[in-house]
XYZ file of C-alpha atoms in Angstrom:
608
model
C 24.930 30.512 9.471
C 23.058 27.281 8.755
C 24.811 25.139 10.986
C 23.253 27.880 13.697
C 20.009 27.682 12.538
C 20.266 23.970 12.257
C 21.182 23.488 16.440
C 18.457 26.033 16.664
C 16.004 23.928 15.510
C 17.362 21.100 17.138
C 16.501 22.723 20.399
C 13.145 23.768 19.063
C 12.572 19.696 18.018
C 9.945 18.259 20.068
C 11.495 15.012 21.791
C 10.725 11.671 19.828
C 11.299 8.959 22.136
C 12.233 6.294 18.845
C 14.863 8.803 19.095
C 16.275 7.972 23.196
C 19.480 6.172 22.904
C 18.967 4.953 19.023
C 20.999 1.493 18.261
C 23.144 1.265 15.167
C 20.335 0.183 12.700
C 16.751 2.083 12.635
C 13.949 0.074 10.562
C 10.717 2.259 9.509
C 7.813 0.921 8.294
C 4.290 1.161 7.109
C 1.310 1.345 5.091
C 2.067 3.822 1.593
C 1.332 7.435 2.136
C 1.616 7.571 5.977
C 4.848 9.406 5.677
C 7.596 6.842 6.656
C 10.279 8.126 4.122
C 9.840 11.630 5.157
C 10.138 10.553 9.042
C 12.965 8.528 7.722
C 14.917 10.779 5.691
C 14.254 13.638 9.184
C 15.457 11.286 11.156
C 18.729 10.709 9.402
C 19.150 14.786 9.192
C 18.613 15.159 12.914
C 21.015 11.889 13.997
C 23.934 13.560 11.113
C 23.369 17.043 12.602
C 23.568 15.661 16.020
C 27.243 14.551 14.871
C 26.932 11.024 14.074
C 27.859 9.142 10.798
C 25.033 8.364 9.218
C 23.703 5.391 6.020
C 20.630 6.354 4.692
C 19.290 3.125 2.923
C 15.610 2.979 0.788
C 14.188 -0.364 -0.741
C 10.289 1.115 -0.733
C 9.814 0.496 -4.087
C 7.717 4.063 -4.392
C 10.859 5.533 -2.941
C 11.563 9.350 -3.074
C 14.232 9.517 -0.999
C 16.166 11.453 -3.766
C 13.546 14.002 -4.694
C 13.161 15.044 -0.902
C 16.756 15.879 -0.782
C 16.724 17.220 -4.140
C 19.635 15.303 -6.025
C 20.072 11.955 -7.272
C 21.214 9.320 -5.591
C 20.206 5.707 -7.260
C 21.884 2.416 -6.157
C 25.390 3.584 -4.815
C 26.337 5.246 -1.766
C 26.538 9.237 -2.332
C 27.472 11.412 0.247
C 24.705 14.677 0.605
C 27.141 17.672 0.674
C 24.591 19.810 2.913
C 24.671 17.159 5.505
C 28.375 16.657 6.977
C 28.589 12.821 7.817
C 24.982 11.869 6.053
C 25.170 9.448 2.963
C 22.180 7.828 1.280
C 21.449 4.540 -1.008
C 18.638 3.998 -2.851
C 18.412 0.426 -3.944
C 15.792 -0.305 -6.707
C 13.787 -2.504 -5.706
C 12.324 -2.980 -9.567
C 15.986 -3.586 -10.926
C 16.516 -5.941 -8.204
C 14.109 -8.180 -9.050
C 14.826 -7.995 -12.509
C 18.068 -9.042 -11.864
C 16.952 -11.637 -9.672
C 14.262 -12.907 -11.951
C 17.088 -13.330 -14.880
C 19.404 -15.032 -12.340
C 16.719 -17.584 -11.876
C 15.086 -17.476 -15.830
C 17.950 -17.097 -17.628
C 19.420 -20.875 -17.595
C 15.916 -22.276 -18.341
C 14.992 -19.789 -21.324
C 14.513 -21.749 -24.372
C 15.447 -24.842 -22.742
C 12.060 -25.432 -21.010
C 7.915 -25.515 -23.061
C 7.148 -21.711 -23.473
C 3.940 -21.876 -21.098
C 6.227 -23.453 -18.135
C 8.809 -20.402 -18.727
C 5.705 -18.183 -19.079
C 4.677 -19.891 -15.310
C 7.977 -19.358 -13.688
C 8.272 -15.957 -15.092
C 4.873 -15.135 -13.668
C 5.955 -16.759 -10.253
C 8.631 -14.357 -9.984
C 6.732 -10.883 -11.036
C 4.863 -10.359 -7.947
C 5.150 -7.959 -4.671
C 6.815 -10.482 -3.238
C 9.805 -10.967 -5.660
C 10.090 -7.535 -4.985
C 10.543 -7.686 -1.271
C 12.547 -10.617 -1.355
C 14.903 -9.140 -4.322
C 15.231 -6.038 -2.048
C 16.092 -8.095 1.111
C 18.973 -9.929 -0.741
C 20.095 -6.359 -1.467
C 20.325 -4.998 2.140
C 21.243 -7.965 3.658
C 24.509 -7.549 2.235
C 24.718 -3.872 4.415
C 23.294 -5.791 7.245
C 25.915 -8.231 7.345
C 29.081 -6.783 5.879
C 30.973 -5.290 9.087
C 33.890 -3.293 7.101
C 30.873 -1.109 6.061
C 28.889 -1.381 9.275
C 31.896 0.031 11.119
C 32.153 3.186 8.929
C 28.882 4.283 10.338
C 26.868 5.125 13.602
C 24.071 4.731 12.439
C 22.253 3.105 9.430
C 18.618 4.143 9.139
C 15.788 1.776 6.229
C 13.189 3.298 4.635
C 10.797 0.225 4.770
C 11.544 -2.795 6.765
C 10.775 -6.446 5.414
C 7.329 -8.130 6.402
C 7.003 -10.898 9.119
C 5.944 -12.849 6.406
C 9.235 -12.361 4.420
C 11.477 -12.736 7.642
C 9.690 -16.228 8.051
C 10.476 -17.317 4.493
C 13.777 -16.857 4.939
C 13.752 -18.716 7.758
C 12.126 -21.774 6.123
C 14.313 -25.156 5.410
C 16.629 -24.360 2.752
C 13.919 -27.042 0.492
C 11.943 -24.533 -2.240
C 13.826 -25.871 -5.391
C 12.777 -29.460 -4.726
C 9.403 -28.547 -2.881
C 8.545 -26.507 -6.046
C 9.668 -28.425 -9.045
C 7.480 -31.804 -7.593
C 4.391 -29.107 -7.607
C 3.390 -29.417 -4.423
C 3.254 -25.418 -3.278
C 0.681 -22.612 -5.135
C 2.784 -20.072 -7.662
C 2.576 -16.599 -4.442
C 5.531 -16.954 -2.756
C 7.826 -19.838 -1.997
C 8.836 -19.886 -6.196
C 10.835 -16.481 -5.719
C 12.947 -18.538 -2.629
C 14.178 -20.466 -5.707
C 17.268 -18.448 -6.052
C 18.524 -17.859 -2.209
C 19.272 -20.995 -1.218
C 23.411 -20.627 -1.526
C 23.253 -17.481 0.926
C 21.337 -19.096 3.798
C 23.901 -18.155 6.105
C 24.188 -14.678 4.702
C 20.314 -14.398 5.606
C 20.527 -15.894 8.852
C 23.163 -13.613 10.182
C 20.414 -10.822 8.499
C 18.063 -12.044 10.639
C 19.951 -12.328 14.145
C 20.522 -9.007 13.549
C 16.673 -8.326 13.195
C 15.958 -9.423 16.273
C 18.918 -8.375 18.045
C 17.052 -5.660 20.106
C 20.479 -3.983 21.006
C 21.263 -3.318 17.637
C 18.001 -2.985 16.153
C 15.000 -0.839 16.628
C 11.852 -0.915 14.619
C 9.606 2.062 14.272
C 5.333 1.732 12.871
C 4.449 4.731 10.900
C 0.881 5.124 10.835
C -1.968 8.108 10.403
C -4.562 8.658 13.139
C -7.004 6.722 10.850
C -8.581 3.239 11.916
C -7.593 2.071 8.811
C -4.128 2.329 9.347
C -3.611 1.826 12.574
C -5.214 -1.750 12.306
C -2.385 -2.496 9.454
C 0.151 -1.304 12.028
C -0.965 -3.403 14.544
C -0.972 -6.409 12.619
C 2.401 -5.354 11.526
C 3.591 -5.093 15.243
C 2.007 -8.555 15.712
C 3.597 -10.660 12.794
C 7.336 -9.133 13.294
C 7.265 -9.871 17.263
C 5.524 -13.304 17.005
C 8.959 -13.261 15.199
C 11.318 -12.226 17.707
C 11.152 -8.326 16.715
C 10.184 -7.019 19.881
C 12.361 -3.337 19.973
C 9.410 -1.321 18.290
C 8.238 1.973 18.432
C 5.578 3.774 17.243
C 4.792 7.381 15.319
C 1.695 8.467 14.711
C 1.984 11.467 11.963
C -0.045 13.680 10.258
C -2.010 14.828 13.761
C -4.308 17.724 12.622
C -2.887 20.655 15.381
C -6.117 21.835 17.383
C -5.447 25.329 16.768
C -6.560 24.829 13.462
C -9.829 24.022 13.698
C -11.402 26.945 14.871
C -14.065 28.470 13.063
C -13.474 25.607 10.261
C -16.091 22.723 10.180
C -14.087 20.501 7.916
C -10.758 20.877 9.778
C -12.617 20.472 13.091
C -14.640 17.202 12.151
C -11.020 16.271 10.938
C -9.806 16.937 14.537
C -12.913 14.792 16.326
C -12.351 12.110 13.524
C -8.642 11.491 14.246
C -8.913 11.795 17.529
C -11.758 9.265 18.018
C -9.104 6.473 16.068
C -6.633 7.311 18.773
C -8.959 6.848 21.479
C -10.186 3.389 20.101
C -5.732 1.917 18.971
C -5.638 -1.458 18.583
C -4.426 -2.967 22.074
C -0.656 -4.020 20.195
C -0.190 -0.732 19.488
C -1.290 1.243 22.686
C 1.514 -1.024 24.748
C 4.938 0.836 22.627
C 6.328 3.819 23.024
C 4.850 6.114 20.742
C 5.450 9.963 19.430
C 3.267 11.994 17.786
C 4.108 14.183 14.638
C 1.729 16.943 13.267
C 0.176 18.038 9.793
C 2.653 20.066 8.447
C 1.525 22.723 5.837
C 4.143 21.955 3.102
C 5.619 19.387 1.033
C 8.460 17.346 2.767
C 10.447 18.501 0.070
C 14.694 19.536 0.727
C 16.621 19.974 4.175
C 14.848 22.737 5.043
C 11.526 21.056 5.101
C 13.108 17.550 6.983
C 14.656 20.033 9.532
C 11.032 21.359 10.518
C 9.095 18.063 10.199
C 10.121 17.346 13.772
C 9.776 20.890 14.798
C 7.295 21.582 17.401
C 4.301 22.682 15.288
C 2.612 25.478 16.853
C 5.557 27.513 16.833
C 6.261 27.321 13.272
C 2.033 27.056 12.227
C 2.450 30.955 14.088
C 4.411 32.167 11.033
C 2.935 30.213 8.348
C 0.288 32.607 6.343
C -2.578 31.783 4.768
C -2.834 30.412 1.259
C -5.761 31.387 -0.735
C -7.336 28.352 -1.826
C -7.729 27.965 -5.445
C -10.284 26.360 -7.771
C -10.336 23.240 -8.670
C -11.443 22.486 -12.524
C -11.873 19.017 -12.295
C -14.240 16.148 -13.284
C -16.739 15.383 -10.961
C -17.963 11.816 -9.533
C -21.212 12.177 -11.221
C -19.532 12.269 -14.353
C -18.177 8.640 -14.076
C -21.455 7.651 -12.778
C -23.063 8.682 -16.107
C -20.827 7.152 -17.894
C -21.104 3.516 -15.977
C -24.710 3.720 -16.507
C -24.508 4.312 -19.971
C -24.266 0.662 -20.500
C -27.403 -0.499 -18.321
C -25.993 -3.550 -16.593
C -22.046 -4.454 -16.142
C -19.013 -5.365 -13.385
C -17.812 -3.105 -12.005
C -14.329 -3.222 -9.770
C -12.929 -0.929 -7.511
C -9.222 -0.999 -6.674
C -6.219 0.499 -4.563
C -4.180 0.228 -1.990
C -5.611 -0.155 1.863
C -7.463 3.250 3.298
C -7.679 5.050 0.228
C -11.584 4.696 0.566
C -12.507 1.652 -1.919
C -15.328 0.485 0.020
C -16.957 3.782 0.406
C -16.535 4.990 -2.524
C -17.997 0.794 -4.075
C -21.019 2.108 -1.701
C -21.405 5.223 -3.165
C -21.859 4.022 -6.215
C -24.261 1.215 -5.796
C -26.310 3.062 -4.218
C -26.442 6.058 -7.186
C -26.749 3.478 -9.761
C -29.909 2.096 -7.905
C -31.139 4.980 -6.956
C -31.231 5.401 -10.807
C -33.577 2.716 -11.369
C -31.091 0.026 -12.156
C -30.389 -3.243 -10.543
C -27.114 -3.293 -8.513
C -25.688 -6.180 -6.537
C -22.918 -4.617 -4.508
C -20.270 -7.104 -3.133
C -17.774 -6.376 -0.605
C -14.964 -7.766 1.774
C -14.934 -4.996 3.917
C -15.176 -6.432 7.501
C -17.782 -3.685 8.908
C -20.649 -5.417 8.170
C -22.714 -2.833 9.661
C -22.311 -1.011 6.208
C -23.747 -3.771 4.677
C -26.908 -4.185 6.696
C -27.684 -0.589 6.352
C -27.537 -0.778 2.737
C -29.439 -4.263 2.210
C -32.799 -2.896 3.528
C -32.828 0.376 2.330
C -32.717 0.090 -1.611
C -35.468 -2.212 -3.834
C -33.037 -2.278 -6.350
C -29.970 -2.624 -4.129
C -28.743 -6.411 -2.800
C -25.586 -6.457 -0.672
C -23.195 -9.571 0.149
C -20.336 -9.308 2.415
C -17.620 -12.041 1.701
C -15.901 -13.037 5.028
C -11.785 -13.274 3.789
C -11.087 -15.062 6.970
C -13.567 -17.742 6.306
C -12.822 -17.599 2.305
C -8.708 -18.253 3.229
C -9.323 -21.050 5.675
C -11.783 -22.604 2.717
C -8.794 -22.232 0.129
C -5.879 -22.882 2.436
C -8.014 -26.111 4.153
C -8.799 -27.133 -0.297
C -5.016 -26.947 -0.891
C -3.641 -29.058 2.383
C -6.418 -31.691 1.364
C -5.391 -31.788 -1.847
C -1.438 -30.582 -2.745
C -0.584 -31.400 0.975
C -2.077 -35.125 1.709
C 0.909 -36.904 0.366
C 3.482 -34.418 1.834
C 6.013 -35.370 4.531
C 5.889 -32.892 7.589
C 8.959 -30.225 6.419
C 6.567 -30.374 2.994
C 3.578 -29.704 5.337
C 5.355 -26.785 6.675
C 6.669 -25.203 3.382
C 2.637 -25.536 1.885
C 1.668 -24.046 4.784
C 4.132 -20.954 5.080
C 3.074 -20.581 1.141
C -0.658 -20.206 1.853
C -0.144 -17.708 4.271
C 1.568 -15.333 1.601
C -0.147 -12.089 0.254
C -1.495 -13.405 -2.225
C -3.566 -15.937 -1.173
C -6.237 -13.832 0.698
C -6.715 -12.400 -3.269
C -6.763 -15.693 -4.933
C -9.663 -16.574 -2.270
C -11.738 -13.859 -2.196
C -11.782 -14.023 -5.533
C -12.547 -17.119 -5.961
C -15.629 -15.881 -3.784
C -16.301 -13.027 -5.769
C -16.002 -14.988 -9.110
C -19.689 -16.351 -8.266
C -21.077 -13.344 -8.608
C -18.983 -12.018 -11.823
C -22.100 -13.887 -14.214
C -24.887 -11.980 -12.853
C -23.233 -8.605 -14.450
C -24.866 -9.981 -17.857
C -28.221 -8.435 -16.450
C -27.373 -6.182 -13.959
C -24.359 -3.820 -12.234
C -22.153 -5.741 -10.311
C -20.225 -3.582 -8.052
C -16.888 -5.242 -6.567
C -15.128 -3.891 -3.936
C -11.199 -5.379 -3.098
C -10.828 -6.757 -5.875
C -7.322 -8.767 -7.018
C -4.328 -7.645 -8.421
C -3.152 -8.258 -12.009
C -0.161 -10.404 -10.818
C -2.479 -12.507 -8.916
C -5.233 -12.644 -11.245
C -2.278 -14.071 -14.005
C -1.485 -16.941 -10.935
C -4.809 -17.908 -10.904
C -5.075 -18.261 -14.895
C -1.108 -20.164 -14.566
C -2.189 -22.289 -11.458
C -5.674 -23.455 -12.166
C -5.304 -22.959 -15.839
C -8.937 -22.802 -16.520
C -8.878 -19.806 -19.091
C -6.295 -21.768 -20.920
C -7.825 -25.087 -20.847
C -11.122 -23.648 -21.754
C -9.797 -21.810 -24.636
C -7.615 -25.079 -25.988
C -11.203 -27.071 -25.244
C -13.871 -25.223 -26.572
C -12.244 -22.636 -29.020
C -11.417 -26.051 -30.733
C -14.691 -26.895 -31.415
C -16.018 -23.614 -32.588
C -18.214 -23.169 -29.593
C -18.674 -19.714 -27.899
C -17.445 -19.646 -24.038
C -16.506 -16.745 -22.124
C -13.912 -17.295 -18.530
C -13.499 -14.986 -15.791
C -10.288 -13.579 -16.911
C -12.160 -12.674 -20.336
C -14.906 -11.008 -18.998
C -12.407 -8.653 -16.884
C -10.009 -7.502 -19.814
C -13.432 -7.009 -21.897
C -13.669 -3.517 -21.599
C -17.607 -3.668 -22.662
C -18.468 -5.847 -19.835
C -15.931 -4.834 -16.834
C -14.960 -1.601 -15.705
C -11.643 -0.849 -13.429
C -11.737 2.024 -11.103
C -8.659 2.356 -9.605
C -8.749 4.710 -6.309
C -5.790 6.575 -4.405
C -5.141 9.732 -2.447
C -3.770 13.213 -3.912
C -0.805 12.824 -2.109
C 2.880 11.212 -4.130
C 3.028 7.860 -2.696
C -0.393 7.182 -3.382
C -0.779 7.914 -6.668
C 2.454 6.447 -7.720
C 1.707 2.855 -5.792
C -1.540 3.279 -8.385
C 0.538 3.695 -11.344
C 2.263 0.727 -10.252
C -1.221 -1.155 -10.103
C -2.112 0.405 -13.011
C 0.891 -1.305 -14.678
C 0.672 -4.614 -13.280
C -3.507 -4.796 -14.636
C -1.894 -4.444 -18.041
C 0.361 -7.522 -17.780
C -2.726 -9.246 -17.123
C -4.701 -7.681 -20.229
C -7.080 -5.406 -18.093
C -6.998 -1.595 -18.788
C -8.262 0.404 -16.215
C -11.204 2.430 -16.649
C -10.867 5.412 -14.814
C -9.365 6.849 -11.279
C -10.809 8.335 -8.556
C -8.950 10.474 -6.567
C -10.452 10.611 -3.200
C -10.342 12.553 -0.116
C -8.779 15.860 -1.882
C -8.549 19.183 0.542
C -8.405 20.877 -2.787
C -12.120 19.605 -3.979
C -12.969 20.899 -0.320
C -13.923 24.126 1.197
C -11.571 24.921 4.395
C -10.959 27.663 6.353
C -7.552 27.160 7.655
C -4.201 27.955 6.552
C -2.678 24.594 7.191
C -5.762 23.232 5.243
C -5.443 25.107 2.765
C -1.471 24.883 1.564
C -2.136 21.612 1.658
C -4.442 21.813 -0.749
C -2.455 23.587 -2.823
C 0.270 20.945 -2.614
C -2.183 18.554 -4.007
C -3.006 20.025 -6.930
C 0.293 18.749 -8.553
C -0.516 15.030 -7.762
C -3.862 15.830 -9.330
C -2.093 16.504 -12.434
C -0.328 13.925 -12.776
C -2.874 11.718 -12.887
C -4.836 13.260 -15.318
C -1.703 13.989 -17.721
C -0.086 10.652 -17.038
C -2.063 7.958 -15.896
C -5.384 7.854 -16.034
C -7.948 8.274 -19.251
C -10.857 9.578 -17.182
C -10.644 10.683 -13.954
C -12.657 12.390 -11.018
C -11.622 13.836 -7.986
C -13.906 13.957 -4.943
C -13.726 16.276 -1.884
C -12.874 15.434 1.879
C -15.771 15.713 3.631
C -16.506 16.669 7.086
C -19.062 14.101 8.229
C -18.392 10.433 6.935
C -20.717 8.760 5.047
C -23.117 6.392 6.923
C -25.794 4.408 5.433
C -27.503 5.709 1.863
C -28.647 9.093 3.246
C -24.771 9.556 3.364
C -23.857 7.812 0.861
C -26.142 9.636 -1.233
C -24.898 12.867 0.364
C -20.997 11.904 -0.960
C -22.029 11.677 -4.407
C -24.115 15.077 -4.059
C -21.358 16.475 -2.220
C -18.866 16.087 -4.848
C -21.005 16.980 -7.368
C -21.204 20.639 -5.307
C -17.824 21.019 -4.551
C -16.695 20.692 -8.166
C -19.169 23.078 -9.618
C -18.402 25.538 -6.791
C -14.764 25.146 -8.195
């Protein structure tokens, strides 16, 4: 009886072109929360039912690959009983580079001064230790044929970066390069270790960008957000040699739902719009579109109907009554921040979760308060910031430029580290300042002239740096610590960046993410990576929520009710203070709208 209603689905399954004669190896990647493992983990379903012998593999390090098929699965290859000829692997990417980071720690523990171990360890805690540890991992499917040949097909949740692939390609040089100190502490000290399996990664990478065996596929939303982060993506892995790449657009809002609903149809326009206006890389690949489903991606049953036409199955979904939401309010946090009269205040999260808007939003109720605000952004729409620079007395705005900010530090650190360096030197210093975190480390370093005016007035920071980077900065430039040897010594009073940000009376940490798993678990992460560094956060913002929101339509509204869970969880588990505010139909432009955001949320929660 299932295997029937499995082919009938199958024939129901709209036709996804990433899917037209698939090679042996299937690579999906993308921004958090844009659905990639649940494409993923459909995609193996549909190849397994189709008949083929299937690998499901998962290094996203926010994987859920087990808890959408409902069992556990962990690092070993487990066959999934409902699906005849599908197996899965999830390999921890945490664990990985735990193991990697002892591999490389271990012999110098206790051997070398305790700040230099402190350094290394550092070196080797970031997102890209992670990656890399991961990579080693998979490599070894990649490569070993005995367990290629027992499969069809083997499909990745998450594919390396561009920028990985390249350091792997460097000149097998990092110990040396490193222990004379000529690179910066991002990402050439986690090559340390790889240097005896440069053949192993090699053959990894041929196979990359072997186009017959390999196929890469973009998973973005219809949101300009993320659809400028895929198209970067697509232009870093084929200035590579990664050319065989598709693209899925998921998450589509179906136009039959947006009758008679305001928020679903501004939702519609909104999406649509983004589409209209993709980034020239991406508009040239094939591409397939997947829409909103109603309900979690959660067991077979679900991963059979994500690539279900939708209308069909939308026609038998019923409506789910919305429920109230009883949760803290934007406002809320705003009276709290104000509380103190003057103070920094930083706004974190991942890409498109709304950082900037939300950094707005605030400035703009904190001045409208009476109090002066200096808001300070990266965001590159600088239209934002002209809007807001003219319309407040109490308001100033400054837009920090990251391109010009990296070319400052990178140009710094070649004139400096790299004058005395041979040419393959030259090349590692350079492949090092390109890493991840160096557009932090300079931004901040941009941002960090600003930090001192919070003594007399609200700073509000928007992209602000993560906890392993802000650690690099204290290891690397070793001003906190010099500071503190210096002038503690001598009894005077001092006070360095990094104290101001873990001193809870003078910074506060909003971290921001979506109601949806991914999301909020990426935050935790965050979360967790501010406290190696000493900073606790002060309180989340859940943005965007359909449950904060009012919505006619069913689709709408189950999804709503999904995110209720997710909502939980962050107020039971993660954060101390929290507010949730509602997707709104019209996005905010200029103060009026900004304005209208805070108000907004304020009337959605008390309607709830």
């Amino acid at each position: 009886m299932l295997r029937r209603q499995s082919l009938l689905l199958m024939r129901e399954a709209a036709r996804m072109r990433f899917l037209d004669n698939p090679p042996r190896f299937l690579f999906f990647t993308g921004k958090g929360g844009v659905g990639k493992t649940s494409i993923a983990c459909a995609t193996a379903v549909r190849l397994a039912e189709g008949g083929k012998r299937v690998l499901l593999v998962s290094t996203d390090p926010a994987s859920n690959v087990g808890q959408v098929f409902g069992i556990a699965i962990g690092n070993r290859i487990t066959p999934l009983d409902d699906v005849p000829g599908l197996s899965a692997l999830e390999i921890d990417p945490q664990a990985a580079a735990q193991a990697y980071r002892d591999r490389i720690v271990g012999p110098v523990r206790g051997v070398l001064p305790h700040d230099v171990g402190k350094g290394i360890e550092e070196q080797l805690s970031g997102a890209c230790t992670t990656e890399i540890a991961a990579f080693d991992e998979f490599t070894a499917l990649l490569t070993d044929v005995s367990l290629v040949a027992d499969y069809d097909h083997i499909v990745f949740d998450t594919a390396p970066t561009g920028h990985t692939i390249r350091l792997l390609q460097l000149p097998g040089a990092w110990s040396g390069f490193l222990e004379a100190g000529k690179g910066d502490a991002s990402c050439l000290g986690p090559l340390a270790g790889l240097e005896k399996q440069q053949a192993q990664y090699k053959a990894a990478v041929d196979a990359l960008a072997d186009a017959r065996h390999t196929r890469l596929i973009l998973v973005a939303r219809a949101q300009q957000a993320t659809l400028r982060e895929a198209a970067r993506t697509q232009q870093e892995l084929a200035a590579i040699g990664l050319t065989q790449q598709f693209l899925v657009i998921n998450g589509i809002l179906p136009p039959g739902e947006t009758g008679h609903d305001p928020l679903a149809g501004a939702i519609f326009r909104r999406e649509r719009a983004a589409l209209a206006a993709i980034p020239g890389a991406l508009e040239v690949l094939p591409r397939d579109d997947v829409a909103l489903k109603p309900f979690n991606v959660i067991g077979l049953e679900a991963l059979r109907r994500l690539l279900v036409e939708s209308e069909k199955y939308h026609a038998l979904s019923a409506a789910q009554p919305q429920e109230a939401l009883d949760a803290p309010r934007l406002g809320t946090l705003i009276d709290g921040i104000a509380a103190d009269g003057h103070g920094l205040v930083m706004l974190m999260g991942k890409g498109g979760v709304g950082k900037t808007t939300l950094a707005a939003a605030l400035a703009v109720a904190l001045a409208q308060r009476g109090y002066p605000v200096h808001l300070t952004t990266s965001d590159p729409a600088a239209h934002l910031s002209e809007t807001l620079a003219d319309a407040l007395d109490n308001l100033s705005v400054s837009r920090i430029d990251p391109r010009v900010e990296i070319e400052r530090y990178r140009q710094h650190v070649l004139d400096t580290k790299g004058e005395q360096l041979d040419a393959q030197g030259r090349a590692l210093l350079e492949e090092d300042l390109r890493s991840p975190c160096t557009e932090e480390i300079a931004v901040f370093q941009a941002f960090s002239r600003i930090i001192n005016e919070a003594a007399k007035k609200f700073v509000v920071m928007d992209t602000a740096p993560t906890g392993h980077t802000l650690l690099l900065l204290d290891a690397t430039g070793a001003y906190h610590r010099e500071m503190t040897r210096q002038l503690g010594a001598a009894g005077l009073r001092f006070r360095t960046p990094m104290m101001q940000l873990q001193d809870p009376a003078r910074t506060k940490v909003l971290i921001v993410t979506l109601p949806e798993g991914t999301p909020v678990l990426e935050a935790a992460n965050l979360q967790e990576d501010l406290r190696r560094a000493g900073i606790e956060p002060w309180a989340w913002i859940v943005n965007n929520s359909l449950a904060a929101a009012v919505t006619r339509s069913p689709l709408l509204r189950r999804r709503a009710h999904n995110e209720v869970e997710q909502i939980d969880v962050v107020a039971t588990r993660h954060a101390r203070r929290y507010a949730v505010v509602p997707l709104l139909a019209e996005e905010p432009v200029g103060v009026r709208g900004l304005l209208e955001l805070v108000a907004g949320a304020v009337r959605e929660t008390e309607r709830a």
